[in-house]
GROMACS .gro file of C-alpha atoms in nm:
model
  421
    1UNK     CA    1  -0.611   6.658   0.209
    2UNK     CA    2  -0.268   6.746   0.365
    3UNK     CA    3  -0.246   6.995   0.115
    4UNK     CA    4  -0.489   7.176   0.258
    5UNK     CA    5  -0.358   7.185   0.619
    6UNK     CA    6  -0.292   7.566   0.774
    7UNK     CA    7   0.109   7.604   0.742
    8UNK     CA    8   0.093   7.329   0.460
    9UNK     CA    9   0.442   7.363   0.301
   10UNK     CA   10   0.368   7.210  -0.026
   11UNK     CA   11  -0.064   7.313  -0.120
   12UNK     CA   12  -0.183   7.343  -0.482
   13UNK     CA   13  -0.074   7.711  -0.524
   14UNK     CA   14   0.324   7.530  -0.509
   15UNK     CA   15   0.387   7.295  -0.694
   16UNK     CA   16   0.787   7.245  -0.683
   17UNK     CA   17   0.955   6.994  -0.892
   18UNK     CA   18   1.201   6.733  -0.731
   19UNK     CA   19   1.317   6.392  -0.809
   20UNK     CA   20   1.259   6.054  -0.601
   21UNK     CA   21   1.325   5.735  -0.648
   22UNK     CA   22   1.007   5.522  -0.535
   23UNK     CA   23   0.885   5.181  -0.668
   24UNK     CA   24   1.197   5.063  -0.830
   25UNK     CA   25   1.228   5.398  -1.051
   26UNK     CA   26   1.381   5.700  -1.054
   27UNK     CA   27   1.163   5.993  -1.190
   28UNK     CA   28   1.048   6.408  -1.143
   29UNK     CA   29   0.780   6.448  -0.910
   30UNK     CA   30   0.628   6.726  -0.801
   31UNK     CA   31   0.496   6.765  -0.425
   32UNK     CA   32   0.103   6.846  -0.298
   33UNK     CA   33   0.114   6.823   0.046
   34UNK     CA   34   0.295   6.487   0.205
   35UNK     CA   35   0.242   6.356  -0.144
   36UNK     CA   36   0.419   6.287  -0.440
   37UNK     CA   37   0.281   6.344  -0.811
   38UNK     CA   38   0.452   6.079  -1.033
   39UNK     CA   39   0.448   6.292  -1.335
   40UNK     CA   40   0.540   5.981  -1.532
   41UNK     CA   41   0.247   5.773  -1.369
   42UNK     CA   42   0.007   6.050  -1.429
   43UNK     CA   43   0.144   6.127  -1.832
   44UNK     CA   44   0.052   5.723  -1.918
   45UNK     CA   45  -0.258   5.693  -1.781
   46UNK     CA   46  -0.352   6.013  -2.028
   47UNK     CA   47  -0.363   6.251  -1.718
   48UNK     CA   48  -0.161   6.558  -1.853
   49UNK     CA   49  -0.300   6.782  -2.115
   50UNK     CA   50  -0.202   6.778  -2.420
   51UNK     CA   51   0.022   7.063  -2.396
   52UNK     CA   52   0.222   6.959  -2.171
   53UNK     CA   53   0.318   6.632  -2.296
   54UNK     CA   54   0.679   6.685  -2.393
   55UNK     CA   55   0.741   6.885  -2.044
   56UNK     CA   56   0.560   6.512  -1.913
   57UNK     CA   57   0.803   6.336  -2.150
   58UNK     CA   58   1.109   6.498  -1.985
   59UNK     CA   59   1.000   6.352  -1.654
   60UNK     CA   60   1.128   6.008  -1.729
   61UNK     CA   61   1.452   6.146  -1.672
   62UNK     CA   62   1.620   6.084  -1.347
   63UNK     CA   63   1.732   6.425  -1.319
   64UNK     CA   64   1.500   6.776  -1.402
   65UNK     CA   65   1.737   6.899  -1.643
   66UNK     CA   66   1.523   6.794  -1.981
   67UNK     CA   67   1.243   6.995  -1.818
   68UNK     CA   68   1.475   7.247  -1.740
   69UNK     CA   69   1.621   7.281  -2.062
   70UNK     CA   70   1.286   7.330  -2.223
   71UNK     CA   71   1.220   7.663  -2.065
   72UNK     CA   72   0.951   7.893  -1.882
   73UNK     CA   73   0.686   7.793  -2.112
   74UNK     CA   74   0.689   7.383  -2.094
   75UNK     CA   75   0.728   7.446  -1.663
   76UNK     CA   76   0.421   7.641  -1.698
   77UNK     CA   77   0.248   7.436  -1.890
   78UNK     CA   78   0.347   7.120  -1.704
   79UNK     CA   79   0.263   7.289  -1.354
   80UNK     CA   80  -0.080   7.422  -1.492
   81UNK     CA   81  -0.197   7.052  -1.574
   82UNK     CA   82  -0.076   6.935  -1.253
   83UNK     CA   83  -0.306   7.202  -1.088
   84UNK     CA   84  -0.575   7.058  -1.279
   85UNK     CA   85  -0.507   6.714  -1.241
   86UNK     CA   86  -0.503   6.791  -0.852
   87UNK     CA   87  -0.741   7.015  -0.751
   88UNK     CA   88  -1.075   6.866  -0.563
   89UNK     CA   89  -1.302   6.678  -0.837
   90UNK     CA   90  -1.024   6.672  -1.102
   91UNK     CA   91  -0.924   6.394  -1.270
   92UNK     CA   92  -0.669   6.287  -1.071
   93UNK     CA   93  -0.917   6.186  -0.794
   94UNK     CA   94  -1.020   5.821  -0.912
   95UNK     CA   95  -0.648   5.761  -1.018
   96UNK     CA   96  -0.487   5.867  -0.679
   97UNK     CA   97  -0.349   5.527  -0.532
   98UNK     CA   98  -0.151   5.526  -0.914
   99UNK     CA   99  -0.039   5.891  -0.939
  100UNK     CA  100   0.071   5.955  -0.579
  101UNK     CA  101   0.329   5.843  -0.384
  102UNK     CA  102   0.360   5.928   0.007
  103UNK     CA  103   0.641   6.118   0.079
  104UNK     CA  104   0.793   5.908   0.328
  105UNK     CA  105   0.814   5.600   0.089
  106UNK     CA  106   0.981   5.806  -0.155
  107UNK     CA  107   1.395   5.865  -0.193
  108UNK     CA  108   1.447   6.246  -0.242
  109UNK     CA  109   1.746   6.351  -0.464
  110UNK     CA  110   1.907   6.606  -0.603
  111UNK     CA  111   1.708   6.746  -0.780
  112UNK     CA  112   1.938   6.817  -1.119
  113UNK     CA  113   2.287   6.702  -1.230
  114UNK     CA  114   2.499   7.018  -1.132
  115UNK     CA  115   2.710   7.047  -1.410
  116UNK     CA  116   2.837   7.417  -1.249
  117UNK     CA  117   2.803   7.564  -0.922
  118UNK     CA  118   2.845   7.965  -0.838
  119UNK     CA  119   2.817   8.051  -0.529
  120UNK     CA  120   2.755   8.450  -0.532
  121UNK     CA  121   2.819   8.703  -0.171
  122UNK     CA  122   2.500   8.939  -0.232
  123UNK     CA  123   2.397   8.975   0.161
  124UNK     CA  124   2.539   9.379   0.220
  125UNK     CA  125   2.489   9.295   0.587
  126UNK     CA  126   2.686   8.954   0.570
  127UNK     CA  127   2.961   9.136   0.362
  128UNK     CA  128   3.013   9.445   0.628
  129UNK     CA  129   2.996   9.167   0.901
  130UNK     CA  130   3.267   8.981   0.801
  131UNK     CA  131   3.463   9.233   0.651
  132UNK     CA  132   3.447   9.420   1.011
  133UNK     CA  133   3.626   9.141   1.153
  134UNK     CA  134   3.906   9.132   0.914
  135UNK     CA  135   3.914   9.470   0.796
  136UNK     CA  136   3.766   9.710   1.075
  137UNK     CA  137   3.873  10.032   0.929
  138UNK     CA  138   3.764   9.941   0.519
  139UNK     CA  139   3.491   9.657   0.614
  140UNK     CA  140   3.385   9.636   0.213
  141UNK     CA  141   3.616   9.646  -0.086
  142UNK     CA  142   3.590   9.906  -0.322
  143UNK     CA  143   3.416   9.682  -0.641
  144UNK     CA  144   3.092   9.543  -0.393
  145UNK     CA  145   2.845   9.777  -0.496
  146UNK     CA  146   2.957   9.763  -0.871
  147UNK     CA  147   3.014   9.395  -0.889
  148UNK     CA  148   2.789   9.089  -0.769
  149UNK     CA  149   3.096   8.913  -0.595
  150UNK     CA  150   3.098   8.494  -0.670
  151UNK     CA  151   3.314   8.213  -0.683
  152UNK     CA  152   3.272   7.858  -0.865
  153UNK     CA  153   3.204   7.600  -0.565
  154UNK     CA  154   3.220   7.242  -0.640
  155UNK     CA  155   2.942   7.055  -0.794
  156UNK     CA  156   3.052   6.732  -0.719
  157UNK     CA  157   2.968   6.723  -0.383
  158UNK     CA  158   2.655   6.878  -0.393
  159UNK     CA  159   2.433   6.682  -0.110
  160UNK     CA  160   2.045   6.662  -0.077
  161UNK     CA  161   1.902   6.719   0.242
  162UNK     CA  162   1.914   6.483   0.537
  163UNK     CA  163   2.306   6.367   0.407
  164UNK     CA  164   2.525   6.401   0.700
  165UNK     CA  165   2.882   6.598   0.601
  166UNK     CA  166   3.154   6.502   0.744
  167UNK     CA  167   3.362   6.709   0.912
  168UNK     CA  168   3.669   6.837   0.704
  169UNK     CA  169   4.022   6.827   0.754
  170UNK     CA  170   4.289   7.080   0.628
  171UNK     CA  171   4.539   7.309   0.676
  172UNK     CA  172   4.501   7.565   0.937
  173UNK     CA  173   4.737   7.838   1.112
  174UNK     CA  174   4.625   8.039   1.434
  175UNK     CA  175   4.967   8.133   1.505
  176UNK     CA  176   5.124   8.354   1.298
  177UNK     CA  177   5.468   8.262   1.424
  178UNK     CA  178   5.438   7.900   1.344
  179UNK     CA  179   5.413   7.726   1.023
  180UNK     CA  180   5.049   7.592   0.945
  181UNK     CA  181   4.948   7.213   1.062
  182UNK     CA  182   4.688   6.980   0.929
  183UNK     CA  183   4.384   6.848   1.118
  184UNK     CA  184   3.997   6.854   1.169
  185UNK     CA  185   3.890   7.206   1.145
  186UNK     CA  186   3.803   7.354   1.468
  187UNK     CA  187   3.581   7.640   1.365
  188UNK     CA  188   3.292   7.457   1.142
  189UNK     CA  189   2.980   7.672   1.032
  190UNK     CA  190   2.686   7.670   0.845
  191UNK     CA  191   2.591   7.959   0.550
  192UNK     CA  192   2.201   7.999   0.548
  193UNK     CA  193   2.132   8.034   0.126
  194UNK     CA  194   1.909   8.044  -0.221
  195UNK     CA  195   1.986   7.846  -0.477
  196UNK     CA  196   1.822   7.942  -0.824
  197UNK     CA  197   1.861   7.656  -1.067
  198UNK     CA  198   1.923   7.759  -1.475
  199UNK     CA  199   1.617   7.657  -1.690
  200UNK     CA  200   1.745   7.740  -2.055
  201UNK     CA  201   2.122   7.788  -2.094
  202UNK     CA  202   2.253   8.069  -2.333
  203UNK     CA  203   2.511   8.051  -2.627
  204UNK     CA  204   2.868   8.074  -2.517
  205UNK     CA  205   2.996   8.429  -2.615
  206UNK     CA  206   2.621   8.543  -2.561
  207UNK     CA  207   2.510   8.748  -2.240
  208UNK     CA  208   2.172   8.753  -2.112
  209UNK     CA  209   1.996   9.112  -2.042
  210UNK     CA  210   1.851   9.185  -1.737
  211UNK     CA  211   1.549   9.167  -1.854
  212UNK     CA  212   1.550   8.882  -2.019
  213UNK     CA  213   1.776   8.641  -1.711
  214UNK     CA  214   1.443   8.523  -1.529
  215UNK     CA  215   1.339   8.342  -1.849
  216UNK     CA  216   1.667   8.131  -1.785
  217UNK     CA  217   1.557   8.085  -1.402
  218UNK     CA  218   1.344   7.769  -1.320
  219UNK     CA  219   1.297   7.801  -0.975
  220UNK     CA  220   1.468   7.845  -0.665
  221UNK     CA  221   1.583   7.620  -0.337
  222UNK     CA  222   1.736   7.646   0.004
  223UNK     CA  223   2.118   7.551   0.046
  224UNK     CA  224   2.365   7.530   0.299
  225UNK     CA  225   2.712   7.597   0.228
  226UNK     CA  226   2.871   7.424   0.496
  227UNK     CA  227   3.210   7.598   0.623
  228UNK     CA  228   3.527   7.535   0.765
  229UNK     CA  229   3.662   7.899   0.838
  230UNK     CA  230   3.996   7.804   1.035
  231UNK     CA  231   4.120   7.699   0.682
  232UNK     CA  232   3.925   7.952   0.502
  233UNK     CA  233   4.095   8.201   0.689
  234UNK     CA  234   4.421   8.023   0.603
  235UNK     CA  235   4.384   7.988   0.211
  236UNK     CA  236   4.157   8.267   0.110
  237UNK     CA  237   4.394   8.540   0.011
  238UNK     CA  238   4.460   8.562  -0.287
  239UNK     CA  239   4.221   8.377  -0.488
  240UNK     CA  240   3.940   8.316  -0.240
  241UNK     CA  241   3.740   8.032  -0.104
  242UNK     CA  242   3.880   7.631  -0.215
  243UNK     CA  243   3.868   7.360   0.051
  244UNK     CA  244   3.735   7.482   0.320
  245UNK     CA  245   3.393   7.527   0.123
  246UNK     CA  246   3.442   7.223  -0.135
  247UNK     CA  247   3.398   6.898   0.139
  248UNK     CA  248   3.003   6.940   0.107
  249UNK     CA  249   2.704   7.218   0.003
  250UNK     CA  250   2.328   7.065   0.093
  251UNK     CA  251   2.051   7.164  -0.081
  252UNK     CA  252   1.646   7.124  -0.072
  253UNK     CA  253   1.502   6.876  -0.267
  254UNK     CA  254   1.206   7.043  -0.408
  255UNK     CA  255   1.226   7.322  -0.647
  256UNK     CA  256   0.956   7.623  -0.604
  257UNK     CA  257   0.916   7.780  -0.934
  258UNK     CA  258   0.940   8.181  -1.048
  259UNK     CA  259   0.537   8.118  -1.112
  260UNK     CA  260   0.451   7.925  -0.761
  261UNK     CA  261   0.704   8.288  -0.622
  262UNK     CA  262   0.523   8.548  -0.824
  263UNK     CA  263   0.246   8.633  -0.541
  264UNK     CA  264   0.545   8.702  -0.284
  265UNK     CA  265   0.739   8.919  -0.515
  266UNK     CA  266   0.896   9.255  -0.340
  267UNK     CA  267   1.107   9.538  -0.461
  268UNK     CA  268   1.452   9.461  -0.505
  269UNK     CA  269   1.609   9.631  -0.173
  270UNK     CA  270   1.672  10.060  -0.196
  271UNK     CA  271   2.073  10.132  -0.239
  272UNK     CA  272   2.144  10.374   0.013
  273UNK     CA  273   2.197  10.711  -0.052
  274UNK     CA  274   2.531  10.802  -0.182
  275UNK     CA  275   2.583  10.444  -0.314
  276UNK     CA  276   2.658  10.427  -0.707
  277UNK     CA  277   2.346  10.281  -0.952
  278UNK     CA  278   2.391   9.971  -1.080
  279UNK     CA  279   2.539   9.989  -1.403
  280UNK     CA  280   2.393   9.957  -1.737
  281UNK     CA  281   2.383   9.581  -1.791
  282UNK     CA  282   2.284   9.518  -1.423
  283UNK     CA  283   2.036   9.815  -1.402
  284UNK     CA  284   1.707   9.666  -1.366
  285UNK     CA  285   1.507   9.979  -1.436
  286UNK     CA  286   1.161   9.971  -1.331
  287UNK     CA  287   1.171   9.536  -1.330
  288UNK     CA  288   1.367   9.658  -0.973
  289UNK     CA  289   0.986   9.706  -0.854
  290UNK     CA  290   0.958   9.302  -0.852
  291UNK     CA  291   1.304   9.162  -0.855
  292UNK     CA  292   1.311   9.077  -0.507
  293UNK     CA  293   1.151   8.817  -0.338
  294UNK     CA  294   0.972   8.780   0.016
  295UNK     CA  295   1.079   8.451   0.153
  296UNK     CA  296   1.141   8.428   0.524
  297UNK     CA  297   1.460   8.230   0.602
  298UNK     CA  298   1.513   8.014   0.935
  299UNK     CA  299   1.831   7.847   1.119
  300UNK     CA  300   1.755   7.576   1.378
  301UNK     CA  301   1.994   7.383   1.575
  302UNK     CA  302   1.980   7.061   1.736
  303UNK     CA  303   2.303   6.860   1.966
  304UNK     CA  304   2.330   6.482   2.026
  305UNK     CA  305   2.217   6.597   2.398
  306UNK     CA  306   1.912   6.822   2.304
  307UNK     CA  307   1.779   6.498   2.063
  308UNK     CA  308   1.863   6.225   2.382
  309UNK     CA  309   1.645   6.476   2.580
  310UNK     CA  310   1.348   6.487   2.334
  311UNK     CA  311   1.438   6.914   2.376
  312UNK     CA  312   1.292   7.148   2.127
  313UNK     CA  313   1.508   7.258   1.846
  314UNK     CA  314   1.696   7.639   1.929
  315UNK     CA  315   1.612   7.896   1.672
  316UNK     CA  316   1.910   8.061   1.585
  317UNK     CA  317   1.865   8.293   1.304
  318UNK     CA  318   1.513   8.440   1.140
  319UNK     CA  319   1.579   8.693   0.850
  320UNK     CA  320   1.441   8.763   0.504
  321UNK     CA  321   1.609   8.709   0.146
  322UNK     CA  322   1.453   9.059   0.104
  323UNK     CA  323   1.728   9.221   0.236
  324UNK     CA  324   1.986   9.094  -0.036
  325UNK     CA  325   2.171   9.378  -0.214
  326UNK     CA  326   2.207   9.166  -0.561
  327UNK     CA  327   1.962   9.010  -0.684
  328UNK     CA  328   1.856   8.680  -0.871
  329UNK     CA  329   1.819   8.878  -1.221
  330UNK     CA  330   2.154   9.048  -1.145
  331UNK     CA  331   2.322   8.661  -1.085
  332UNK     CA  332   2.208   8.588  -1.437
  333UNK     CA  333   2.305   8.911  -1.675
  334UNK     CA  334   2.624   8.972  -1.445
  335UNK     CA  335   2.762   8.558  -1.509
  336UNK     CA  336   2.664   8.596  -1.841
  337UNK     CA  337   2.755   8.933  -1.891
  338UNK     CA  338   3.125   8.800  -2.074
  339UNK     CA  339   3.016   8.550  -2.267
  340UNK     CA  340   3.032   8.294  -2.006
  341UNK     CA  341   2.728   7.991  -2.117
  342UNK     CA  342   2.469   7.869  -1.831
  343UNK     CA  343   2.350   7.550  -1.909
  344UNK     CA  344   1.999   7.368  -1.740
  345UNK     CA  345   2.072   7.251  -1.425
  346UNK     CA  346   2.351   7.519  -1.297
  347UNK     CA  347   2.359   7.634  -0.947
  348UNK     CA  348   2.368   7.986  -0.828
  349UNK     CA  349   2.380   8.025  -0.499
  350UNK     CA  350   2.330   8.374  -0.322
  351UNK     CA  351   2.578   8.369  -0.047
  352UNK     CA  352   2.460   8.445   0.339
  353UNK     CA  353   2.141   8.566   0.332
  354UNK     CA  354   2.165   8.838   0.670
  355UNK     CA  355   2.014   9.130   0.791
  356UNK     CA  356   2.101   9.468   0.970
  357UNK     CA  357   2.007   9.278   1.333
  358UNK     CA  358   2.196   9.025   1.492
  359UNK     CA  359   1.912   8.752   1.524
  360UNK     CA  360   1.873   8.750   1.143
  361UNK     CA  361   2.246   8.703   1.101
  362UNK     CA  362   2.279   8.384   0.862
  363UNK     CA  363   2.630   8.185   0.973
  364UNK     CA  364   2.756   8.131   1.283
  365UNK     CA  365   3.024   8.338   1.228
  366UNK     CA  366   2.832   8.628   1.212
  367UNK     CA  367   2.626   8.530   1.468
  368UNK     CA  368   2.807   8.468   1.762
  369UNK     CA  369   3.093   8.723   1.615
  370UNK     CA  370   3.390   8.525   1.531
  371UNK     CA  371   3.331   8.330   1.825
  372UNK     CA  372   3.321   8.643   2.115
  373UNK     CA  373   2.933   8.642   2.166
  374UNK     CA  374   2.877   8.254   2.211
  375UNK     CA  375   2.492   8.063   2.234
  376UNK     CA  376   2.378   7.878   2.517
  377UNK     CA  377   2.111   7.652   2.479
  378UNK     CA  378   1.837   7.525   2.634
  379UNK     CA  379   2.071   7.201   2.787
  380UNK     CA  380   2.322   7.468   2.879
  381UNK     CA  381   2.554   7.365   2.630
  382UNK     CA  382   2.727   7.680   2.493
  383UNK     CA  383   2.832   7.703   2.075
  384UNK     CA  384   3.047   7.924   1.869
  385UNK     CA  385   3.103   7.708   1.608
  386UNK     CA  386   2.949   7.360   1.526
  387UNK     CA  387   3.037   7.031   1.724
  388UNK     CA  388   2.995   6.675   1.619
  389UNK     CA  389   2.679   6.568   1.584
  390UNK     CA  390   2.489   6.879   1.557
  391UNK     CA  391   2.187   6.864   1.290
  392UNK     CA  392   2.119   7.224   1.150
  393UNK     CA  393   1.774   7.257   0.988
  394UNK     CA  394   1.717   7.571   0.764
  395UNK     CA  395   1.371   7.622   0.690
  396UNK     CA  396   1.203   7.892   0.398
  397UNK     CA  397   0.799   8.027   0.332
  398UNK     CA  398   0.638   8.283   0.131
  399UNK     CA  399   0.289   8.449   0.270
  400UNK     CA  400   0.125   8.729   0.232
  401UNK     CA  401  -0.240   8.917   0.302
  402UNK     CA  402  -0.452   8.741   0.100
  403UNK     CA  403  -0.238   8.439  -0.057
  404UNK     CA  404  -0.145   8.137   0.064
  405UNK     CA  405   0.154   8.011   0.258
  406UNK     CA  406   0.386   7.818   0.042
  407UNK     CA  407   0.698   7.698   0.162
  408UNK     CA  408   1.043   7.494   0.052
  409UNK     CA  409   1.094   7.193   0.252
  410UNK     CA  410   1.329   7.177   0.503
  411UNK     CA  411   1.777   7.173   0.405
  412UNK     CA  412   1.861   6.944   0.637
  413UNK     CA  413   2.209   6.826   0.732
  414UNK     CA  414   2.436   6.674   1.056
  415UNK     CA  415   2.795   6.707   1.130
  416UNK     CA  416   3.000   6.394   1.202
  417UNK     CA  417   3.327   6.350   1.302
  418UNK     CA  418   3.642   6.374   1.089
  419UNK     CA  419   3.790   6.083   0.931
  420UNK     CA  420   4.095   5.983   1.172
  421UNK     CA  421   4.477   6.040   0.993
   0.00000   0.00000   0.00000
């Protein structure tokens, strides 16, 4: 019945896939409303047709890779049964107390083993941002609009939501006279991202065409690529971002599929006049009709004080992953575009997700402009950059007229104090 709720994140026309542990096992699940389907549960009792029995088979897994690695058609097929299985008068009904697990008794984990992590820059509006502060007369280098701009992050500390992070130390210089020192950073952040997990990999020295790189996507997920930018400004030239990214990323749990997405498709965004077509190999041609997607993106920030005073959470961003200037497609072909082999379970990440106005501005850095433009909140308290104990919540839906709302769960995570050294 929650399912059914107005605003329900999770109703039959979703459907993500995420892993809990629940009942003394570890297994894929996929949500319907402030439930749980145990796939597993549902597969022995005969539930799941018969073809989707070897997606049902990969579900004993404690991880969604094997369902991952057995492409669009077995996710399709598994999802499709599920729909069945739960829709009113299906037969799931007199089974229910077996198949179903509430929510809140179940663990939620990563949802894959991240074997790699990329973690791409594709927001134009986060790239000018930031660029204006460091470079105010050349804001973008000359290879963004040819060249979907990543880095590898670290998998290994890939967190699920509601882990707290611990605040990082490192090396940091604000004075360019002095040599650096090493402490807690002082300037910690939050990046407001999509994840799109790899389905089926492709053969090293192969690239994937456009056309072809959503049949490697499985789905996608919210992440938050938690920031220290003291020593990111400190150790990014030459070679870019390394520790103060790598303490801690948080994703979602639950992973919304390409099919539960297709309603809420949207043209990939216009390039501006005078700016160069993609080329060849990232060109998607008339696919660029579809290759965006509508998903409205939130930030919301709580402090130790606003939570003793039962006060609202403060909204602090609201934009749209619309707006990107890569997209998901152009991820794919452009990682793979030299050979380089995705495998089922790989992260790519999209980098800030921003807009042209300043409330849809997805870090803090952005946001309150390197600090200059600070928030005050409803206690009073003022932030430019995170403080102990502050729980950000980033929040995703799709709707539009005539469909239903679907939505991703919340990417939850609070900051806690440095280790002492």
């Amino acid at each position: 019945a929650s399912a059914n709720q107005p605003g329900a994140e999770f109703p039959i026309q979703n459907l993500p896939f995420g892993v809990f542990r629940a009942r003394g096992a570890t297994r894929v699940g996929i949500a319907i409303g402030d439930q749980v389907l145990d796939v597993v549960a549902a597969h022995a009792l005969g539930l799941i047709a018969p073809d989707a029995h070897d997606a049902a088979r990969a579900c004993h897994a404690d991880a969604l890779n094997a369902l991952m690695a057995l492409g669009p058609h077995a996710r399709r097929a598994l999802r499709a049964a599920a729909s069945e299985l739960l829709r009113e008068g299906g037969a799931g009904e007199a089974h229910a107390a077996h198949v179903l697990v509430p929510m809140r008794e179940a663990e939620l984990l990563v949802p894959a083993r991240i074997g790699d992590y990329t973690d791409f820059y594709a927001s134009i509006h986060h790239a000018t941002n930031i660029g204006s502060m460091f470079r105010p007369d050349n804001p973008l280098l000359p290879n963004y609009k040819y060249v979907p701009i990543g880095y590898h992050g670290r998998a290994s500390s890939i967190v699920v939501s509601g882990t707290d992070v611990r605040r990082p130390r490192g090396q940091t210089r604000d004075d360019a006279q002095r040599p650096p020192v090493f402490g807690p950073s002082r300037r910690m952040d939050y990046e407001l991202e999509v994840g799109a997990f790899i389905g089926a990999g492709n053969g090293l020295g192969t690239a994937v065409p456009i056309g072809e790189a959503e049949q490697h996507v499985f789905g996608l997920c919210l992440v938050n690529d938690w920031s220290a930018r003291d020593i990111q400004t400190w150790e990014y030239q030459p070679l870019g971002p390394f520790l103060a990214k790598n303490f801690a990323t948080t994703v979602s749990p639950w992973v919304v599929t390409l099919d539960a997405l297709a309603p809420f498709r949207v043209p990939a965004t216009p390039r501006p006049e005078g700016d160069p077509r993609p080329l060849p190999h990232l060109d998607q041609g008339t696919d660029a009709a579809t290759a965006g997607f509508g998903i409205t993106l939130e930030v919301w920030l709580t402090t130790a004080r606003m939570r003793a005073d039962n006060a609202a959470p403060f909204l602090v961003s609201r934009g749209s992953f619309a707006d990107m200037y890569w997209t998901v497609s152009q991820f794919v072909a452009h990682h793979t575009s030299n050979g380089c082999n995705l495998q089922p379970g790989d992260l790519l990440a999209s980098g800030t997700v921003s807009g042209p106005a300043k409330e849809s501005r997805g870090c803090l850095q952005e946001r309150t402009w390197k600090g200059t433009e600070p928030l005050t909140l409803p206690t009073g308290e003022v932030r430019t950059y995170l403080e102990d104990g502050d729980e950000v919540v980033m929040r995703g839906w799709c709707e539009a007229p005539g469909r239903t709302r679907i939505g991703f769960g919340e990417c939850r995570g609070t900051l806690t104090p440095a280790l002492a050294g």
